[in-house]
Tab-separated table of C-alpha atoms and ligand atoms in Angstrom:
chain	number	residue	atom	x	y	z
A	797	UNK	CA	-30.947	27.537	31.942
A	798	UNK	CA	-31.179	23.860	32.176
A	799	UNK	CA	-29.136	21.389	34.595
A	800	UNK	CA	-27.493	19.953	31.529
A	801	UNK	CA	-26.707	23.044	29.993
A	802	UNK	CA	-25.385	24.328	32.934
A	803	UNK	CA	-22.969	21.217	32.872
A	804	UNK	CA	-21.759	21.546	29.715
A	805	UNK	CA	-20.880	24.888	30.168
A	806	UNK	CA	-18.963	24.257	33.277
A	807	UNK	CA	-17.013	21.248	31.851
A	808	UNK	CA	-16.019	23.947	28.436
A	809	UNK	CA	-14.830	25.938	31.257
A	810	UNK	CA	-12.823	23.667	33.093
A	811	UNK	CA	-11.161	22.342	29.722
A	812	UNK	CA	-10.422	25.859	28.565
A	813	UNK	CA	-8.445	26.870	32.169
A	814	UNK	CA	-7.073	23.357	32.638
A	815	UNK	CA	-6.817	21.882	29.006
A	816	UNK	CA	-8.018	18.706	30.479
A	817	UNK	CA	-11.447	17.070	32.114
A	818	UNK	CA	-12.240	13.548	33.889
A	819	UNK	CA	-13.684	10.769	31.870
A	820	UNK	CA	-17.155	11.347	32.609
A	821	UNK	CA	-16.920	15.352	31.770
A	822	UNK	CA	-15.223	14.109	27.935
A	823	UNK	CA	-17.865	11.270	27.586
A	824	UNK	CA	-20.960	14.377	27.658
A	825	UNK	CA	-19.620	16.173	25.164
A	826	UNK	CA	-18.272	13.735	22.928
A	827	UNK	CA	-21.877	12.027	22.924
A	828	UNK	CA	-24.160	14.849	23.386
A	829	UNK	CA	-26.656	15.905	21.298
A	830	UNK	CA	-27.582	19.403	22.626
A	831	UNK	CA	-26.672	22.535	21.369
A	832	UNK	CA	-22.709	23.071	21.963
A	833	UNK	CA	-22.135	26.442	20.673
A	834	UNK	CA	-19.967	27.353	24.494
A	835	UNK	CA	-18.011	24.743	23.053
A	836	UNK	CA	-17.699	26.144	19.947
A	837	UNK	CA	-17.822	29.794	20.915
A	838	UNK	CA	-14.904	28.528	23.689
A	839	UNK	CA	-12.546	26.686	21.056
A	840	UNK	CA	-12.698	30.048	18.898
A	841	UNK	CA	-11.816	32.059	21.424
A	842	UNK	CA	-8.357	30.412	22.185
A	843	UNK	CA	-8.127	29.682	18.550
A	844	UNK	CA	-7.489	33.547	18.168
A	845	UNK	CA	-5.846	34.284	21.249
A	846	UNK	CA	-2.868	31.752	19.499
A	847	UNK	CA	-3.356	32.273	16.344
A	848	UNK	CA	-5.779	35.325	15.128
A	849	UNK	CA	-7.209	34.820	12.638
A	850	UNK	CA	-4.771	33.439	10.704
A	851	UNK	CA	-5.340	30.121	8.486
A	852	UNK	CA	-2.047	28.403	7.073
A	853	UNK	CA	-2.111	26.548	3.862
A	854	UNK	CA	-0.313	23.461	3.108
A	855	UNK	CA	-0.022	22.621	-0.689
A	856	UNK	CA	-1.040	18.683	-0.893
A	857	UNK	CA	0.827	16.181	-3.696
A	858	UNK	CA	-0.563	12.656	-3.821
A	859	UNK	CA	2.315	11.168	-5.022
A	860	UNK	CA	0.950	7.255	-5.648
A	861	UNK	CA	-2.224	5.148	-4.790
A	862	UNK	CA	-0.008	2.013	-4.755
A	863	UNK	CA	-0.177	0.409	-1.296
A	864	UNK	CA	0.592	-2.526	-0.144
A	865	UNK	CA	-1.722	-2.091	2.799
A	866	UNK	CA	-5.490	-3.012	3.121
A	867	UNK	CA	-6.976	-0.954	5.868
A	868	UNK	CA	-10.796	-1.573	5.426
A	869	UNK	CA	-11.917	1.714	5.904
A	870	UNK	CA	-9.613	2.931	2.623
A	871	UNK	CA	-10.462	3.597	-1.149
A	872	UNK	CA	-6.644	2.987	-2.124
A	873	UNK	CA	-6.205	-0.903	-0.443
A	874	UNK	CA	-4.133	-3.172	-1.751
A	875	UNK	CA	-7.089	-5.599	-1.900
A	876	UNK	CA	-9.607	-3.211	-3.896
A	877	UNK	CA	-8.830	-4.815	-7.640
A	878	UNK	CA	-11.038	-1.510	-9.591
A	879	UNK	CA	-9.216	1.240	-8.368
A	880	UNK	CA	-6.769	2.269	-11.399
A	881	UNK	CA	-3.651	2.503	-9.675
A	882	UNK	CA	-0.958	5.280	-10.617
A	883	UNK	CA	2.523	6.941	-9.185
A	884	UNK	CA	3.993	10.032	-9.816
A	885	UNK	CA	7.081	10.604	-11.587
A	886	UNK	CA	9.857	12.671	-9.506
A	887	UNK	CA	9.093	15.716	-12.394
A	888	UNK	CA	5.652	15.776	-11.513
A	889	UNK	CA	6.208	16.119	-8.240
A	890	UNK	CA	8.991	18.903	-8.751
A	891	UNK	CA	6.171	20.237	-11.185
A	892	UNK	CA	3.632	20.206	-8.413
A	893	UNK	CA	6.485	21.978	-6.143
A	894	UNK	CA	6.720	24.817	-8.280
A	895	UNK	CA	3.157	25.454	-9.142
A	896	UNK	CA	2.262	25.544	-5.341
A	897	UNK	CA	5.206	28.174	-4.595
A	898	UNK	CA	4.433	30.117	-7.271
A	899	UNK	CA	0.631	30.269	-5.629
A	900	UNK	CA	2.413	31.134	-2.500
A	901	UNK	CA	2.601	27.404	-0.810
A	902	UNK	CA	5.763	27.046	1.480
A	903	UNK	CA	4.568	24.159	2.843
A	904	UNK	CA	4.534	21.033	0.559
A	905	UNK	CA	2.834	17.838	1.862
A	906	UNK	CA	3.895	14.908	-0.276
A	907	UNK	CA	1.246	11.842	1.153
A	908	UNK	CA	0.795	8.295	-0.713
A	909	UNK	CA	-0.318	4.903	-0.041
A	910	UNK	CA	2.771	2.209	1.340
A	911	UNK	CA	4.313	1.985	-2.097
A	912	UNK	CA	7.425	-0.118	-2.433
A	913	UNK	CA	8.726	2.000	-5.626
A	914	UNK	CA	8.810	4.907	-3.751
A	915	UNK	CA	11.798	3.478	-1.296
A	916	UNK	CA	13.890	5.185	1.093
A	917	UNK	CA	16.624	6.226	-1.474
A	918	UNK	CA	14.119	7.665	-4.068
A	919	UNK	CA	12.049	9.612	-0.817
A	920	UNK	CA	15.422	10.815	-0.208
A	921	UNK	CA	16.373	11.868	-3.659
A	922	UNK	CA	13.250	14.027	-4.173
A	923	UNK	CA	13.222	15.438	-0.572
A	924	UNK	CA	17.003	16.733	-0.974
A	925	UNK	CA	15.498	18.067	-4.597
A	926	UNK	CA	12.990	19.877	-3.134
A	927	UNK	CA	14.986	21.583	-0.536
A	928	UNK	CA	17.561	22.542	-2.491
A	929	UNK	CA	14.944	24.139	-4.928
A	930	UNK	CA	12.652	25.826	-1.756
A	931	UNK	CA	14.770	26.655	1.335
A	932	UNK	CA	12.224	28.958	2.475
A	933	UNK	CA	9.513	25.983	2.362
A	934	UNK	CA	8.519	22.988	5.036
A	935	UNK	CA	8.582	20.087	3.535
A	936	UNK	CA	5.960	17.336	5.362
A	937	UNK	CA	5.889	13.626	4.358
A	938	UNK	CA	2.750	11.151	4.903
A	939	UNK	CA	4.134	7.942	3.272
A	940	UNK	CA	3.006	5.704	6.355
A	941	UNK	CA	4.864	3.151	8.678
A	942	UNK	CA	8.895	3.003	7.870
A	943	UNK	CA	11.595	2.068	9.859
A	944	UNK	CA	13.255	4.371	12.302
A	945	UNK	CA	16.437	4.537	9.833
A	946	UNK	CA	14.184	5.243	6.588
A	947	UNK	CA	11.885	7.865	8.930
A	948	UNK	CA	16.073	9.685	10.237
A	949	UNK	CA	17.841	9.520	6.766
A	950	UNK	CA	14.239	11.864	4.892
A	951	UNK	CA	14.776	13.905	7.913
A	952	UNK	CA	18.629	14.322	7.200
A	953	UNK	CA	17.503	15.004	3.563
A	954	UNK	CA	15.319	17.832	4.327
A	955	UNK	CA	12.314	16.768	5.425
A	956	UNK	CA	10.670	18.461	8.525
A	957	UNK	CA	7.279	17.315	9.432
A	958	UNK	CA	5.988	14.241	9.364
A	959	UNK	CA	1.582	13.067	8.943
A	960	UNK	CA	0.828	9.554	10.733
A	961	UNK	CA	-2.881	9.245	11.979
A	962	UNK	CA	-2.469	6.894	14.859
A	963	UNK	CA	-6.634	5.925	13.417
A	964	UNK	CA	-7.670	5.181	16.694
A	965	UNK	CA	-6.167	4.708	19.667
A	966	UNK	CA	-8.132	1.866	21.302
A	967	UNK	CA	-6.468	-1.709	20.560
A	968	UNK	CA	-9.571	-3.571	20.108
A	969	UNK	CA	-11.075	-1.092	17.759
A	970	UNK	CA	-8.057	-0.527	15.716
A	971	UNK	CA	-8.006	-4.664	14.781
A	972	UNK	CA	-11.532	-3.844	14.061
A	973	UNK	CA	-10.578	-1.514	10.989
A	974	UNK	CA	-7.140	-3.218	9.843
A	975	UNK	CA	-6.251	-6.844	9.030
A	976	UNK	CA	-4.228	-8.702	11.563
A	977	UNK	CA	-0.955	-7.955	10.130
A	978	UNK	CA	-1.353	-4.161	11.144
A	979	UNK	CA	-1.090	-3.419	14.785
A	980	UNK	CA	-1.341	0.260	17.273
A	981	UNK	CA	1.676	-1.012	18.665
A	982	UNK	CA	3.719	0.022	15.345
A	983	UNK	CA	1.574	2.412	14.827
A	984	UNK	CA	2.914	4.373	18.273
A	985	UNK	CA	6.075	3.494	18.300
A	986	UNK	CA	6.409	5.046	14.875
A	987	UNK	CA	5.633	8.120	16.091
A	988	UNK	CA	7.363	8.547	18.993
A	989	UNK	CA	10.617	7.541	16.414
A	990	UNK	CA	9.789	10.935	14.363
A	991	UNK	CA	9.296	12.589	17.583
A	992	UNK	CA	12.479	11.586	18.755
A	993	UNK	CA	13.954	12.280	15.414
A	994	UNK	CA	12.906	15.785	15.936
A	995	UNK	CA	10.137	16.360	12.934
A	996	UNK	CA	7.389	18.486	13.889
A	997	UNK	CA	4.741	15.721	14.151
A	998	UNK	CA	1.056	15.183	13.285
A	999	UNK	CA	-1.549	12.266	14.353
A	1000	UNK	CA	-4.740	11.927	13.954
A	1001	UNK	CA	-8.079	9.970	13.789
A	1002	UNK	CA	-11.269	9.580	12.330
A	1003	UNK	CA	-14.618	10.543	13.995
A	1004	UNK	CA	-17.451	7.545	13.128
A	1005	UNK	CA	-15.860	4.764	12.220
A	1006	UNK	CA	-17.363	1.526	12.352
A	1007	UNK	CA	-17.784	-0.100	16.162
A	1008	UNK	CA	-16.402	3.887	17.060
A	1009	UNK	CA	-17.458	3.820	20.890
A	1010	UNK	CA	-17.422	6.936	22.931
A	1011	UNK	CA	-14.558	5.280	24.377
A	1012	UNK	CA	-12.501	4.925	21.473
A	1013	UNK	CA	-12.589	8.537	21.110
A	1014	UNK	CA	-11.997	9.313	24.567
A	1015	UNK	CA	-8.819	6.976	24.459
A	1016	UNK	CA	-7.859	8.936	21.320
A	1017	UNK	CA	-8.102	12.233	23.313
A	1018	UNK	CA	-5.754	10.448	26.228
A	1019	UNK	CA	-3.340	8.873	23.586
A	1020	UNK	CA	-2.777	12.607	22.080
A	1021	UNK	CA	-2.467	14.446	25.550
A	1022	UNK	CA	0.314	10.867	25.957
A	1023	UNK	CA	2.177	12.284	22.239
A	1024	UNK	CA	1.714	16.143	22.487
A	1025	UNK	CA	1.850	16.433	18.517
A	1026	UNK	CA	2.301	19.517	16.716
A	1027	UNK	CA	-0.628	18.884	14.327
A	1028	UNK	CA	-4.034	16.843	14.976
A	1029	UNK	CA	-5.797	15.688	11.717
A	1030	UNK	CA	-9.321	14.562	12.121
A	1031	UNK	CA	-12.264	13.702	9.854
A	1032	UNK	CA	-15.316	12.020	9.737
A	1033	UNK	CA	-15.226	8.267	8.289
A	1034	UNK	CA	-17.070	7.823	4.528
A	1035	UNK	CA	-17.611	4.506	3.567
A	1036	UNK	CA	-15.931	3.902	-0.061
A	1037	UNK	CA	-17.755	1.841	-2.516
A	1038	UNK	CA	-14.991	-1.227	-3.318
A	1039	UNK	CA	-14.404	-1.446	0.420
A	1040	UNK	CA	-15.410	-3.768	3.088
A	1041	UNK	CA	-17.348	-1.112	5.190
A	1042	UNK	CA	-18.993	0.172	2.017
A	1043	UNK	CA	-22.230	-0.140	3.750
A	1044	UNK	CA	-21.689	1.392	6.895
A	1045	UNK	CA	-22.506	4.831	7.388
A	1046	UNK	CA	-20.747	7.486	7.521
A	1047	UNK	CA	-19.363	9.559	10.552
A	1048	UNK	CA	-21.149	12.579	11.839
A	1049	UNK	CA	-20.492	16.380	11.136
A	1050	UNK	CA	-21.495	17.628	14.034
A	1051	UNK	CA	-19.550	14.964	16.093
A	1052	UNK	CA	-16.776	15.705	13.721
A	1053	UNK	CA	-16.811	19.759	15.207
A	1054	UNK	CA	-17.173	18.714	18.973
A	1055	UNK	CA	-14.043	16.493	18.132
A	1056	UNK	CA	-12.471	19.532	16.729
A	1057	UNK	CA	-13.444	22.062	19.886
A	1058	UNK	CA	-12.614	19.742	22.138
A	1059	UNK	CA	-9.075	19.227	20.518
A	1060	UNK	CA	-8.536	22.901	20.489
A	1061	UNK	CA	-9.476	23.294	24.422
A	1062	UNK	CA	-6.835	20.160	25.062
A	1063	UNK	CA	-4.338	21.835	22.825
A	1064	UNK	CA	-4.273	25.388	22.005
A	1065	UNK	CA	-1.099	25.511	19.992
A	1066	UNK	CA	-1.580	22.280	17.997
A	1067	UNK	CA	-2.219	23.122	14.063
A	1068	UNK	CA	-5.915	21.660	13.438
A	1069	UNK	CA	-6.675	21.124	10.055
A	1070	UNK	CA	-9.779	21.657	8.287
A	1071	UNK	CA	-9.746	18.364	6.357
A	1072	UNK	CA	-11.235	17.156	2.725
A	1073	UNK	CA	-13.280	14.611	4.613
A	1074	UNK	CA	-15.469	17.627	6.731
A	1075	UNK	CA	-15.736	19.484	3.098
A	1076	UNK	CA	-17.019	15.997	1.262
A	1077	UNK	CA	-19.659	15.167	4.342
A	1078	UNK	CA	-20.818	19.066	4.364
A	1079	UNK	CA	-20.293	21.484	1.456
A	1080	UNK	CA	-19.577	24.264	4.160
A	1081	UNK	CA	-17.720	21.548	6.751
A	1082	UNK	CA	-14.208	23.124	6.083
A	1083	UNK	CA	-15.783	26.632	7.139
A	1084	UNK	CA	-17.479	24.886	9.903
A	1085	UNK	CA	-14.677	23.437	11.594
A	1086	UNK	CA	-12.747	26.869	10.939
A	1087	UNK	CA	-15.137	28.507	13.272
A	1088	UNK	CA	-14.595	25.451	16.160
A	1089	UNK	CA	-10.786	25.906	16.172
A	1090	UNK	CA	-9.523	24.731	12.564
A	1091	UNK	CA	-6.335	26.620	11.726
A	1092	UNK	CA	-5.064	24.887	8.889
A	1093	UNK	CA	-6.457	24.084	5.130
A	1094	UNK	CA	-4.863	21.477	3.254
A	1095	UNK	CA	-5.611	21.808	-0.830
A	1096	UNK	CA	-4.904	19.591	-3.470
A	1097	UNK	CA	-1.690	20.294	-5.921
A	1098	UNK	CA	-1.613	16.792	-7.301
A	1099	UNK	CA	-2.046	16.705	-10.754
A	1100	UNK	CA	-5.819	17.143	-12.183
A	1101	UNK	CA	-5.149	13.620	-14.074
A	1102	UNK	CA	-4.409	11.849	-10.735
A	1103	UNK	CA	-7.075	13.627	-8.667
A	1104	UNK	CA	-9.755	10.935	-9.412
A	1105	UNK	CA	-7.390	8.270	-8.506
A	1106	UNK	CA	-6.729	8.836	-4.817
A	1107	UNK	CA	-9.912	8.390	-3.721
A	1108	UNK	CA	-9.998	7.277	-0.224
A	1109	UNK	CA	-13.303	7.298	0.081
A	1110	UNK	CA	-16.641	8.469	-2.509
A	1111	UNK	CA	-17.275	11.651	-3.512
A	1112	UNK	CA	-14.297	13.141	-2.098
A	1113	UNK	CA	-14.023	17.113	-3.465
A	1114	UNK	CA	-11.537	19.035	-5.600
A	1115	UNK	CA	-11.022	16.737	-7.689
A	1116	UNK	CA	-11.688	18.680	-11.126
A	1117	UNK	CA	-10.008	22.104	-10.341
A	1118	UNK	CA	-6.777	23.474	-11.270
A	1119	UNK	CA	-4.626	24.404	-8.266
A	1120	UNK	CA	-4.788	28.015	-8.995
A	1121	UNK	CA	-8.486	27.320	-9.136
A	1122	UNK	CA	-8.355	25.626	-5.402
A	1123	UNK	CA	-6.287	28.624	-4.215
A	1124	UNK	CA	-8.772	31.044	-5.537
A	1125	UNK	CA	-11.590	29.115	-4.340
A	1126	UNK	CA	-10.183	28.711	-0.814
A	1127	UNK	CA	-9.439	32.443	0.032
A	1128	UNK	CA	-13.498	32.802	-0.922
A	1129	UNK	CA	-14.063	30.305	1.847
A	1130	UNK	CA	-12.386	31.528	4.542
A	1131	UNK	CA	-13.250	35.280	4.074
A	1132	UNK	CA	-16.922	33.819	3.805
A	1133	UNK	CA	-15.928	32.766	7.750
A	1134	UNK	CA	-13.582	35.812	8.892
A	1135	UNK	CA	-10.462	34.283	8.633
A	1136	UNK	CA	-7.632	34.938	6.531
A	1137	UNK	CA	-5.412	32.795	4.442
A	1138	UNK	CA	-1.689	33.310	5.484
A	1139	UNK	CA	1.254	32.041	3.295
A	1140	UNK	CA	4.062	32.052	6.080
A	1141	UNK	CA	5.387	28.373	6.435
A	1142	UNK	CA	2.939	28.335	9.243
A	1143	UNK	CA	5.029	26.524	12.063
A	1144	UNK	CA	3.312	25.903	15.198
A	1145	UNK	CA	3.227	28.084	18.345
A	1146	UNK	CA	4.455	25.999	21.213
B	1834	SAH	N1	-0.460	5.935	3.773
B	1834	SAH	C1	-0.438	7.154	4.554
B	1834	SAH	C2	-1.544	8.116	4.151
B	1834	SAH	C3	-2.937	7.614	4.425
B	1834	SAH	S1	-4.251	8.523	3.717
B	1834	SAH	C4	-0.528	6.789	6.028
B	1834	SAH	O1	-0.618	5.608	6.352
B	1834	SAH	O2	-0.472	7.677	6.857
B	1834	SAH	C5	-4.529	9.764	4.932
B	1834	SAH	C6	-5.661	9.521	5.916
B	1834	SAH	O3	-6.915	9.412	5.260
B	1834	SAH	C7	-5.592	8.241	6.713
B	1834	SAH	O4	-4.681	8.366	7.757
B	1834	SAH	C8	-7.027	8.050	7.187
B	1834	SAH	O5	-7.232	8.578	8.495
B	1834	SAH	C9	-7.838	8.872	6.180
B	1834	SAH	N2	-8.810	7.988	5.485
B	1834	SAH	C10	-8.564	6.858	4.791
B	1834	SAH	N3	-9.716	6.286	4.382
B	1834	SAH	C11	-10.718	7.080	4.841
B	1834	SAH	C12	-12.137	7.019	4.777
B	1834	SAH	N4	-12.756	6.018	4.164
B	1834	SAH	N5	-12.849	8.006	5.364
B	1834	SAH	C13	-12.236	9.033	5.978
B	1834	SAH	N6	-10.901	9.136	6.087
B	1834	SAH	C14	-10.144	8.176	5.524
């Protein structure tokens, strides 16, 4: 056994007992480029001493592309002038609702761009909706930065969890992928608001974005342990066409699955999501990242009409199926990997 190898195994070690490492240990195997299966062998391991084998599905509805935002990393900008834009109506939505629960969804996760027509009274009108229909079903929002009122009175309405990728936790990077006007700062103190509200909360980032340093990711890592969320969501960057990093390249898989190990190691309980992104880099990425610690599988309900339309970046998948079809297709995958598809409303295990 080599020197190196012998390293890496001792720092998966240390993580798994202590659910944390120094600097240096995180830096190897964020960056390295040998063979990690004790990572991934290690991440599995305490992936089904916390949750089996169990995967939990949460029924996505994109409700609008509108945003008034222009992150440069994102398909749906406010500045891209081709994409054709489009919103939900609140029937849709309560469409989408019932087609997921009658495929056994009881989570729904309603996620748009910043969209001004979708204000705090009408969030709260269709959030009180749905949970007067589904009492039996979490219902997660991922409508980006609002105030602390706006994020309290969806919460009042119903509303339990709550998606805000903090994108990177490293100042100078994050003014590297959003225009001036968007800052971390807001970006925190957001969540700590939902925390403090009391939703179940997610963050997240993205693995290989441009000027990504191994630090960036490491201050990622340290921002999380900082936040404790209940769910991590992490992907690897893809460059969109109509976007100002449309020529950069896109992130890695494979640094994408350390990412993922490494999260489960630092967090055992957290609800990891195998995400779009890993299944439009790799055909077999959402398996993949089930076997280094993924729990959770998030497939599309939005309507096949809109699918196209919320493209955050190219080639993203599932966009021609029905849902039933995506359900169907799903179970397949994860029996492929030895999991199993639970429809519980899959809360986490603190
Ligand atoms: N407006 C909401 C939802 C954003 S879309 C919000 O602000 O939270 C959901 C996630 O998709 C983003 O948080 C971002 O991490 C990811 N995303 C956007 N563009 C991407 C790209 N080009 N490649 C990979 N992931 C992307």
């Amino acid at each position: 056994m080599s020197n190196t190898n012998h390293s890496l195994e001792s720092i998966v070690s240390t993580l798994r007992t202590t659910r944390n490492a120094d600097d240096d240990s995180l830096k190897i195997l964020i960056e390295t480029s040998q063979n990690c299966q004790c990572l991934f062998d290690a991440a599995d391991s305490v992936r089904r001493e916390n949750y089996g084998i169990n995967v939990y599905v949460r029924g996505l509805i994109e409700l609008s592309n509108y945003c008034k935002n222009n992150c440069y990393y994102c398909g749906i900008r406010c500045g891209n002038p081709v994409v054709e834009r489009y919103r939900l109506t609140d029937d849709e939505i309560l469409n989408c609702c019932e087609i997921g629960y009658e495929l056994g969804y009881r989570t729904f996760v309603l996620q748009g761009g910043e969209d001004g027509l979708f204000n705090d009274n009408r969030v709260c009108k269709i959030v009180t909706e749905i949970r007067k229909r589904y009492a039996d079903c979490a219902i997660t929002l991922s409508l980006g930065e609002k105030s602390e009122t706006a994020y309290k009175s969806f919460y009042d309405a119903g509303a339990n969890r709550y998606l805000l990728r903090h994108e990177t936790a490293n100042d100078a990077h994050y003014a590297k992928l959003h225009p001036p006007e968007m800052m971390l700062e807001n970006r925190k103190q957001c969540l700590w608001n939902l925390k403090r509200i009391g939703y179940q909360v997610g963050s997240g980032f993205m693995v290989g974005t441009p000027y990504q340093t191994t630090d960036c990711l490491l201050d990622d890592l340290r921002f999380l342990q900082e936040l404790q969320p209940d769910m991590i969501g992490i992907g690897p960057f893809l460059s969109h066409r109509d976007t100002p990093f449309a020529s950069f390249q896109n992130g890695s898989m494979q640094q994408t699955l350390r990412m993922i190990a490494i999260l489960r190691l630092m967090f055992p309980y957290a609800l990891l999501p195998a995400t779009t992104a890993l299944g439009t880099i790799d055909p077999l990425g959402r398996e993949f990242g089930l076997k280094v610690g993924a729990n959770v599988l998030m497939p599309n309900l939005s309507p096949i009409t809109v699918r196209k339309k919320y493209e955050l970046y190219d080639n993203k998948i599932c966009t021609g199926e029905e849902a039933a079809e995506c359900r169907n297709c799903l179970a397949g995958r994860v029996a492929s990997v030895g999991y199993e598809i639970v429809t519980h409303i899959g809360n986490v295990k603190r």
